[in-house]
PDB file of C-alpha atoms in Angstrom:
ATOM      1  CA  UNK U  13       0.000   0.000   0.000  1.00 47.00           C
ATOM      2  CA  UNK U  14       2.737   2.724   0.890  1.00 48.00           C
ATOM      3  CA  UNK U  15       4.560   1.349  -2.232  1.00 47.00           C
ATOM      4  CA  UNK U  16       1.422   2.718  -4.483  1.00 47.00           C
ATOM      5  CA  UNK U  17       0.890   5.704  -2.522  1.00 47.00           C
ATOM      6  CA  UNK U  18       4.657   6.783  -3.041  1.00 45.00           C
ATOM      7  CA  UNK U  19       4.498   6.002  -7.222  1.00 48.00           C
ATOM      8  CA  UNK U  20       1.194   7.906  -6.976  1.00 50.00           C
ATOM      9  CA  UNK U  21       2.673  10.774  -5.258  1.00 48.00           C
ATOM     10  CA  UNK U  22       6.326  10.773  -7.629  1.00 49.00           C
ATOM     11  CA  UNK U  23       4.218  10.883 -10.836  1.00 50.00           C
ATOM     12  CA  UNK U  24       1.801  13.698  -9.261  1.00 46.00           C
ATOM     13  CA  UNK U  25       4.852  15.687  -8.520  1.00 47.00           C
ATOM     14  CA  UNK U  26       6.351  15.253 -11.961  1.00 51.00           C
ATOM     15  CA  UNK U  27       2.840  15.991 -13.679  1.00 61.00           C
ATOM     16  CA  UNK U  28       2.883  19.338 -12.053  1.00 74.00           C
ATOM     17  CA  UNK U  29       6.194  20.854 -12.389  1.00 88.00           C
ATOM     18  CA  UNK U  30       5.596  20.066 -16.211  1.00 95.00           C
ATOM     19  CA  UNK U  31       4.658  23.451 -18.324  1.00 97.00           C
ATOM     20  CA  UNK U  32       4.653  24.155 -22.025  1.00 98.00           C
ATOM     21  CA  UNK U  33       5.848  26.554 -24.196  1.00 98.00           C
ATOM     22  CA  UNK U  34       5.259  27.061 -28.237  1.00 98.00           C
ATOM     23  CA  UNK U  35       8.196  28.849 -30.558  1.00 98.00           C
ATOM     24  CA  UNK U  36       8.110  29.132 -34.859  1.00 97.00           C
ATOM     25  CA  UNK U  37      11.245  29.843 -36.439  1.00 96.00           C
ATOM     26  CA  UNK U  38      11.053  28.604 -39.811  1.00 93.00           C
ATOM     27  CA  UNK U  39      10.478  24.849 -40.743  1.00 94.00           C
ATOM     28  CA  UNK U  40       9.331  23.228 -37.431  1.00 96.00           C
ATOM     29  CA  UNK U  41      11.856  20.560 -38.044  1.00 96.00           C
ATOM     30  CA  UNK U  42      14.595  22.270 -37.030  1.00 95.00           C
ATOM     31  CA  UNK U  43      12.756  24.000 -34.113  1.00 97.00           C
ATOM     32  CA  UNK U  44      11.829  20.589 -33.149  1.00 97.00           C
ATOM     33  CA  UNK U  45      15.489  19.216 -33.290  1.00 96.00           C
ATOM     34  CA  UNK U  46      17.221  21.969 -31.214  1.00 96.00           C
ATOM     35  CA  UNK U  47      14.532  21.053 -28.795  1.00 97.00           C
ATOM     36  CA  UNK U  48      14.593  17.689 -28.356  1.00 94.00           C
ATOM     37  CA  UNK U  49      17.847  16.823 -26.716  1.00 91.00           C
ATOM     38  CA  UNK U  50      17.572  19.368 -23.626  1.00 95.00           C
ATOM     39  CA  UNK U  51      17.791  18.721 -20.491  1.00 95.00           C
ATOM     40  CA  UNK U  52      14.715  19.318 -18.585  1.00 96.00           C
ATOM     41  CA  UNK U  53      12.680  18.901 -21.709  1.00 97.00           C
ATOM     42  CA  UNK U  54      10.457  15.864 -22.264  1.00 96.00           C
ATOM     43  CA  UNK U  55       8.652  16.202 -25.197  1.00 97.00           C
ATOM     44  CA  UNK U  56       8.720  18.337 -28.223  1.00 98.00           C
ATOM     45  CA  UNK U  57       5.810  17.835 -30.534  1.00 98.00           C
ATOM     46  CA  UNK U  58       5.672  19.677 -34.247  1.00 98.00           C
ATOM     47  CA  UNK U  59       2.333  21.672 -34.990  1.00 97.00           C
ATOM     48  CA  UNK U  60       0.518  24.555 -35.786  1.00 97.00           C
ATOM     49  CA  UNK U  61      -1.231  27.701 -34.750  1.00 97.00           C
ATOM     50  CA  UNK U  62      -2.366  30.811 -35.268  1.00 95.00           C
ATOM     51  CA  UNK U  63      -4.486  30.342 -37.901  1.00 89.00           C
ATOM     52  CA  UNK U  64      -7.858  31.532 -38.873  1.00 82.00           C
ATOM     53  CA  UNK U  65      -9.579  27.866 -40.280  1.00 81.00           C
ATOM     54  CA  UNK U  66     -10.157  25.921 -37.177  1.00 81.00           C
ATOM     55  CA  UNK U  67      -8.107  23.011 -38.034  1.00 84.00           C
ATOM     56  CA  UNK U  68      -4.690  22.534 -39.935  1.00 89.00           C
ATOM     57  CA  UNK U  69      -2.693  20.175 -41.538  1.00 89.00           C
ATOM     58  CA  UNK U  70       0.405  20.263 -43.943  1.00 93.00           C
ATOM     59  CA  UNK U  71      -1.048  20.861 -47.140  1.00 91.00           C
ATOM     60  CA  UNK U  72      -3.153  23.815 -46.164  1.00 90.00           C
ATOM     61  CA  UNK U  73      -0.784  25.378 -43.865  1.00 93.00           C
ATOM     62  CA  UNK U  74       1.729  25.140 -46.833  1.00 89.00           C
ATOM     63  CA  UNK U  75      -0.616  27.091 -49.298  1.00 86.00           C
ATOM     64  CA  UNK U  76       0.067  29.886 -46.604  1.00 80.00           C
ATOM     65  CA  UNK U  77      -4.053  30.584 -46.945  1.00 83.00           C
ATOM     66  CA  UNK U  78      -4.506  29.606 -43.785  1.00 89.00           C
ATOM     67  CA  UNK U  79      -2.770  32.463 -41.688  1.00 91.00           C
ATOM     68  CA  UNK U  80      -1.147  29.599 -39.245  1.00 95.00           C
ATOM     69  CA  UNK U  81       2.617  29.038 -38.274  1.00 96.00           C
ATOM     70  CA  UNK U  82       4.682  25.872 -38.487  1.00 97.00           C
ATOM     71  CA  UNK U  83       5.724  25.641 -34.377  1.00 98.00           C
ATOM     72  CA  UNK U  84       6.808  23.444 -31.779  1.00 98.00           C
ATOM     73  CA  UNK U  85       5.001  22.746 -28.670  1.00 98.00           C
ATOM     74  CA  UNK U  86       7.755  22.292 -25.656  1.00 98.00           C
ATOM     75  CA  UNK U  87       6.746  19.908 -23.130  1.00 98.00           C
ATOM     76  CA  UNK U  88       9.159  20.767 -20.206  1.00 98.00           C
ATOM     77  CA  UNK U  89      10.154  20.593 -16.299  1.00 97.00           C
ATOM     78  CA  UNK U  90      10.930  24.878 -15.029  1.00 97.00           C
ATOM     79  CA  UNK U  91      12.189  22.878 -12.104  1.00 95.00           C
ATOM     80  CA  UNK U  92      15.082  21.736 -14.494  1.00 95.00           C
ATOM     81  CA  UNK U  93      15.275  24.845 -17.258  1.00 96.00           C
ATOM     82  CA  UNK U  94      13.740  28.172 -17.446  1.00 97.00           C
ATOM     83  CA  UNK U  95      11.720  29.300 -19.623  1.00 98.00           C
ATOM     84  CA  UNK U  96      13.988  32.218 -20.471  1.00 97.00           C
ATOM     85  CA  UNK U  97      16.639  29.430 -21.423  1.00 97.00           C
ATOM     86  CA  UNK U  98      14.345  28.225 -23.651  1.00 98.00           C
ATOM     87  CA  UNK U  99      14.336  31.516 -25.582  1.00 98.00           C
ATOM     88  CA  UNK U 100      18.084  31.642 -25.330  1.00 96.00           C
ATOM     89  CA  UNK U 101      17.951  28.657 -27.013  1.00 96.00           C
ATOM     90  CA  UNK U 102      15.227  29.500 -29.959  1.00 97.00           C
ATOM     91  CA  UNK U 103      16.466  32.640 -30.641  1.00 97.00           C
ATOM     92  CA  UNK U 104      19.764  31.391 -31.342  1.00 95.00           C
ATOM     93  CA  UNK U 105      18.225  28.087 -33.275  1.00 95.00           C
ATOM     94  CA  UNK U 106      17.148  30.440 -35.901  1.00 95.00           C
ATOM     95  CA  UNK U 107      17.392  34.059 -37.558  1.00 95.00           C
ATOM     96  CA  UNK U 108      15.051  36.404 -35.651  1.00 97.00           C
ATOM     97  CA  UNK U 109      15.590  39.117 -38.023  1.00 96.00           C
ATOM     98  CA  UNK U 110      13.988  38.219 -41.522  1.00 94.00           C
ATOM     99  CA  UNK U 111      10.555  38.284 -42.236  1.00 94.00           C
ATOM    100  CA  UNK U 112       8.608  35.323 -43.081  1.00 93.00           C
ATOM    101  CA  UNK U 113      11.704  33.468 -44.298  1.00 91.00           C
ATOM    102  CA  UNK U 114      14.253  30.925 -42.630  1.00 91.00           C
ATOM    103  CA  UNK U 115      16.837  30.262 -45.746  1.00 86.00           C
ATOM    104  CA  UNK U 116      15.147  28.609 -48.296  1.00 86.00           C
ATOM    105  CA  UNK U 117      12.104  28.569 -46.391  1.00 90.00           C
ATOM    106  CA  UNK U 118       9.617  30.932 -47.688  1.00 92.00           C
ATOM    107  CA  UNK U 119       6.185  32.140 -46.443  1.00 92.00           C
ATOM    108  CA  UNK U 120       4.288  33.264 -43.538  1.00 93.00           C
ATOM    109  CA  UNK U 121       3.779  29.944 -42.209  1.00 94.00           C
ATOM    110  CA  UNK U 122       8.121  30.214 -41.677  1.00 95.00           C
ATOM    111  CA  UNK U 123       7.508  33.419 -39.490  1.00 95.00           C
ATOM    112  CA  UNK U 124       9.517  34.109 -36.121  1.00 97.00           C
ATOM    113  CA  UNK U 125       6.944  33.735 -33.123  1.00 98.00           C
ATOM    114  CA  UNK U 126       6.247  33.016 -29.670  1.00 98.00           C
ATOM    115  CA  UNK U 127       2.971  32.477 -28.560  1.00 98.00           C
ATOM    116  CA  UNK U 128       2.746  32.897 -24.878  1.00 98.00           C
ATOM    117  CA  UNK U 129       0.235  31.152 -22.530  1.00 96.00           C
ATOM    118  CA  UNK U 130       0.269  33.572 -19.555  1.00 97.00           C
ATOM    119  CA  UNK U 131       1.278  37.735 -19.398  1.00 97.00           C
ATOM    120  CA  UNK U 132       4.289  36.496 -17.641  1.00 97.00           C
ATOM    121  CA  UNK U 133       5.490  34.168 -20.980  1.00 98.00           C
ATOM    122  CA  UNK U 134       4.562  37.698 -22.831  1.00 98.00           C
ATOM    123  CA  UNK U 135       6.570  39.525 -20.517  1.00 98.00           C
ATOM    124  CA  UNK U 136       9.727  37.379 -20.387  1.00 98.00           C
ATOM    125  CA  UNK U 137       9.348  36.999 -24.628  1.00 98.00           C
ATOM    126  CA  UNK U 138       9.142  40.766 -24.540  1.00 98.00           C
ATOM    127  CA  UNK U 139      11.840  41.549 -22.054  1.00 98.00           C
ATOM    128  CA  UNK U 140      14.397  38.694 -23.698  1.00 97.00           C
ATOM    129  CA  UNK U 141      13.855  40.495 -27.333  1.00 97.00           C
ATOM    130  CA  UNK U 142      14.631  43.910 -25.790  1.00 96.00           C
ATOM    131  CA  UNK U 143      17.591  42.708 -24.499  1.00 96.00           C
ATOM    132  CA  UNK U 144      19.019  41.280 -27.421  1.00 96.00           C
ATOM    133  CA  UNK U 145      18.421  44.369 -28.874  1.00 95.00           C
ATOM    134  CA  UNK U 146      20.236  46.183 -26.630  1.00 95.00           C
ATOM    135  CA  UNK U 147      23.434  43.730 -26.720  1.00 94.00           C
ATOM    136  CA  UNK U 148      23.764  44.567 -29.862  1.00 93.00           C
ATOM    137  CA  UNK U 149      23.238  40.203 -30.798  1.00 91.00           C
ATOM    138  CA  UNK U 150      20.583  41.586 -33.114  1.00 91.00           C
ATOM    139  CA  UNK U 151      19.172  44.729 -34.384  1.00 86.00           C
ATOM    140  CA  UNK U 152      15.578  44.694 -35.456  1.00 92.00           C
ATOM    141  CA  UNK U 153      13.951  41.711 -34.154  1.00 96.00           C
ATOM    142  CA  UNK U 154      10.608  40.512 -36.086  1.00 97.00           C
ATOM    143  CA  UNK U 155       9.527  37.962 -33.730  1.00 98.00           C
ATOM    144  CA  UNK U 156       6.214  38.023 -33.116  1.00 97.00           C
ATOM    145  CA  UNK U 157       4.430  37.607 -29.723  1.00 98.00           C
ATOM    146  CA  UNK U 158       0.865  36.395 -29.810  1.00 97.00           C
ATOM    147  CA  UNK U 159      -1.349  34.299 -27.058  1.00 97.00           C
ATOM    148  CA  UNK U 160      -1.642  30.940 -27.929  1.00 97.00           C
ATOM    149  CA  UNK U 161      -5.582  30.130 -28.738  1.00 94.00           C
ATOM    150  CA  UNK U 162      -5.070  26.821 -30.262  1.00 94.00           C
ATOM    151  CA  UNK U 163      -2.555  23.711 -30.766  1.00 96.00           C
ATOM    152  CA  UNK U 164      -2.778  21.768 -33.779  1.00 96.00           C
ATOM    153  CA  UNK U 165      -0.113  18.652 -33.768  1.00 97.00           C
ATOM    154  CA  UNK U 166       1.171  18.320 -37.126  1.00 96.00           C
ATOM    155  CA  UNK U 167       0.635  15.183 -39.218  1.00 95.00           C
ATOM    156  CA  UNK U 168       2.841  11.533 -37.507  1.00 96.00           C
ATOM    157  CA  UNK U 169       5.340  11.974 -40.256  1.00 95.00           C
ATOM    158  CA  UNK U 170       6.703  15.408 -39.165  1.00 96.00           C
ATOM    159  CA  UNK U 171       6.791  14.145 -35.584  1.00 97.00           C
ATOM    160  CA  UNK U 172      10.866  13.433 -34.523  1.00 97.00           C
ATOM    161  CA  UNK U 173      11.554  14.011 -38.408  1.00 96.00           C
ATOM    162  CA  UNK U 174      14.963  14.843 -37.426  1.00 96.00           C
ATOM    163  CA  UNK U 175      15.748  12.106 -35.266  1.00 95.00           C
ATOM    164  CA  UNK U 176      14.288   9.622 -37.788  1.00 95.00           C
ATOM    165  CA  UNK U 177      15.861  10.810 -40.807  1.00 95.00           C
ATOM    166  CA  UNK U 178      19.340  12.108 -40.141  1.00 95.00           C
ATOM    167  CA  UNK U 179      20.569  11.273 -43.304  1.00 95.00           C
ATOM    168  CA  UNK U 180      17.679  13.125 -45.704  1.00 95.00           C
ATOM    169  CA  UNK U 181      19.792  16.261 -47.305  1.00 95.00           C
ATOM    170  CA  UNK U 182      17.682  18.702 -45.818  1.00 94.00           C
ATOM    171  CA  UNK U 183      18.497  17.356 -42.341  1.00 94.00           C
ATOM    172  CA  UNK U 184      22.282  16.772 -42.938  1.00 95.00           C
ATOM    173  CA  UNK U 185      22.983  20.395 -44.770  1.00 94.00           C
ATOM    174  CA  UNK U 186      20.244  22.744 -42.896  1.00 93.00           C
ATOM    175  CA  UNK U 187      19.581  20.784 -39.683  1.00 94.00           C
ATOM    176  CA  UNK U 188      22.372  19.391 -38.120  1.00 95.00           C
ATOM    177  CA  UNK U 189      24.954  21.767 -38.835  1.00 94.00           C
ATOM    178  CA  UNK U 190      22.565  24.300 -36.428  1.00 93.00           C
ATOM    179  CA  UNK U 191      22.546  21.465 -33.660  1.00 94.00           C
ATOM    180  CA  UNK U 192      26.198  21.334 -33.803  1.00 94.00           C
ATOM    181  CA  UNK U 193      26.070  24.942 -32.920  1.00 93.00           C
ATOM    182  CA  UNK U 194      23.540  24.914 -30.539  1.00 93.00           C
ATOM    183  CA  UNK U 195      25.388  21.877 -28.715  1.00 93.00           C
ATOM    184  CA  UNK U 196      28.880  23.644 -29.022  1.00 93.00           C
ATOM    185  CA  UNK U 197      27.424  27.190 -27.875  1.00 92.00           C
ATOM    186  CA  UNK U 198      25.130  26.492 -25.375  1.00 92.00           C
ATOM    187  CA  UNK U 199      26.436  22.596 -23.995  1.00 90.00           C
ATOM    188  CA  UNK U 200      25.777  23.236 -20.367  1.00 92.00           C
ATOM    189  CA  UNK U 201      21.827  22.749 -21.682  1.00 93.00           C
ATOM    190  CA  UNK U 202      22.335  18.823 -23.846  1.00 89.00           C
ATOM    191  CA  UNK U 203      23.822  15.801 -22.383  1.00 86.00           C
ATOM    192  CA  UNK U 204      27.089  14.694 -22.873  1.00 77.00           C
TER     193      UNK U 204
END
């Protein structure tokens, strides 16, 4: 019996120290990679939002008629990394500064943005691009900050693409050569 009450009571405690964050920068593959690997992170699932249809999938989101974004949904522990290190690490996964466009990646659905769940997500999004700015790491930020009003999960496939195909060119020349930066720049954040 006190066996069962203690499992109960370690996955209650896990369940609530787990929080979620969403970031777009570009194709959601390589949002999802630099993502995946982190410590404190559990799950990183490839979607959309902030659309106007009330559904999406790849096709439609593609045709950029749909108004939504391709983003990553963060499944993480703040007991075990911030939130503000998770936009340390997505704004240095991708290029803030262009509009709609990630290198070859073209469209609105490619845009820069954080949705935020709670004015204090807003408020740390807003506070972390000011202080880039004011570093001097980047001069005219585009990100976007909107509230999140609904998930989408994107279609199996595009779930762990990264992971799962290593090899595919666009993983190999666009993908990994960002991990490799992220792990090299920010290693105190990825296991060994």
């Amino acid at each position: 019996m006190y066996l069962f009450i203690l499992i109960n009571f370690f996955f209650m405690t896990n369940e609530t120290n787990i929080e979620y964050a969403y970031f777009g920068g570009g194709c959601f593959w390589c949002i999802e990679a630099a993502f995946e690997e982190l410590k404190g992170v559990s799950q990183v699932t490839s979607g959309y939002a902030g659309g106007s249809k009330s559904n999406a999938n790849y096709k439609s989101v593609s045709s950029g008629t749909t108004k939504h974004t391709e983003i990553c949904e963060i499944k993480y522990n703040p007991k075990q990394i911030s939130y503000e290190t998770l936009l340390e690490i997505f704004f240095l996964a991708h290029d803030p500064t262009t509009l709609n466009k990630q290198g070859n990646d073209i469209g609105p659905q490619y845009k820069s943005i954080v949705f935020y769940s709670n004015r204090e997500e807003k408020e740390t999004a807003f506070n972390y691009i000011i202080q880039l700015e004011n570093r001097k790491i980047y001069t005219h930020i585009v990100t976007e900050l909107q509230p999140l009003m609904e998930f989408y999960p994107a279609e199996k496939y595009h779930q762990d693409y990264f992971k799962l195909n290593p090899r595919q060119p666009y993983c190999a020349l666009i993908i990994e050569p960002k991990i490799q930066k992220l792990r090299k720049e920010l290693k105190k954040y990825y296991p060994n």
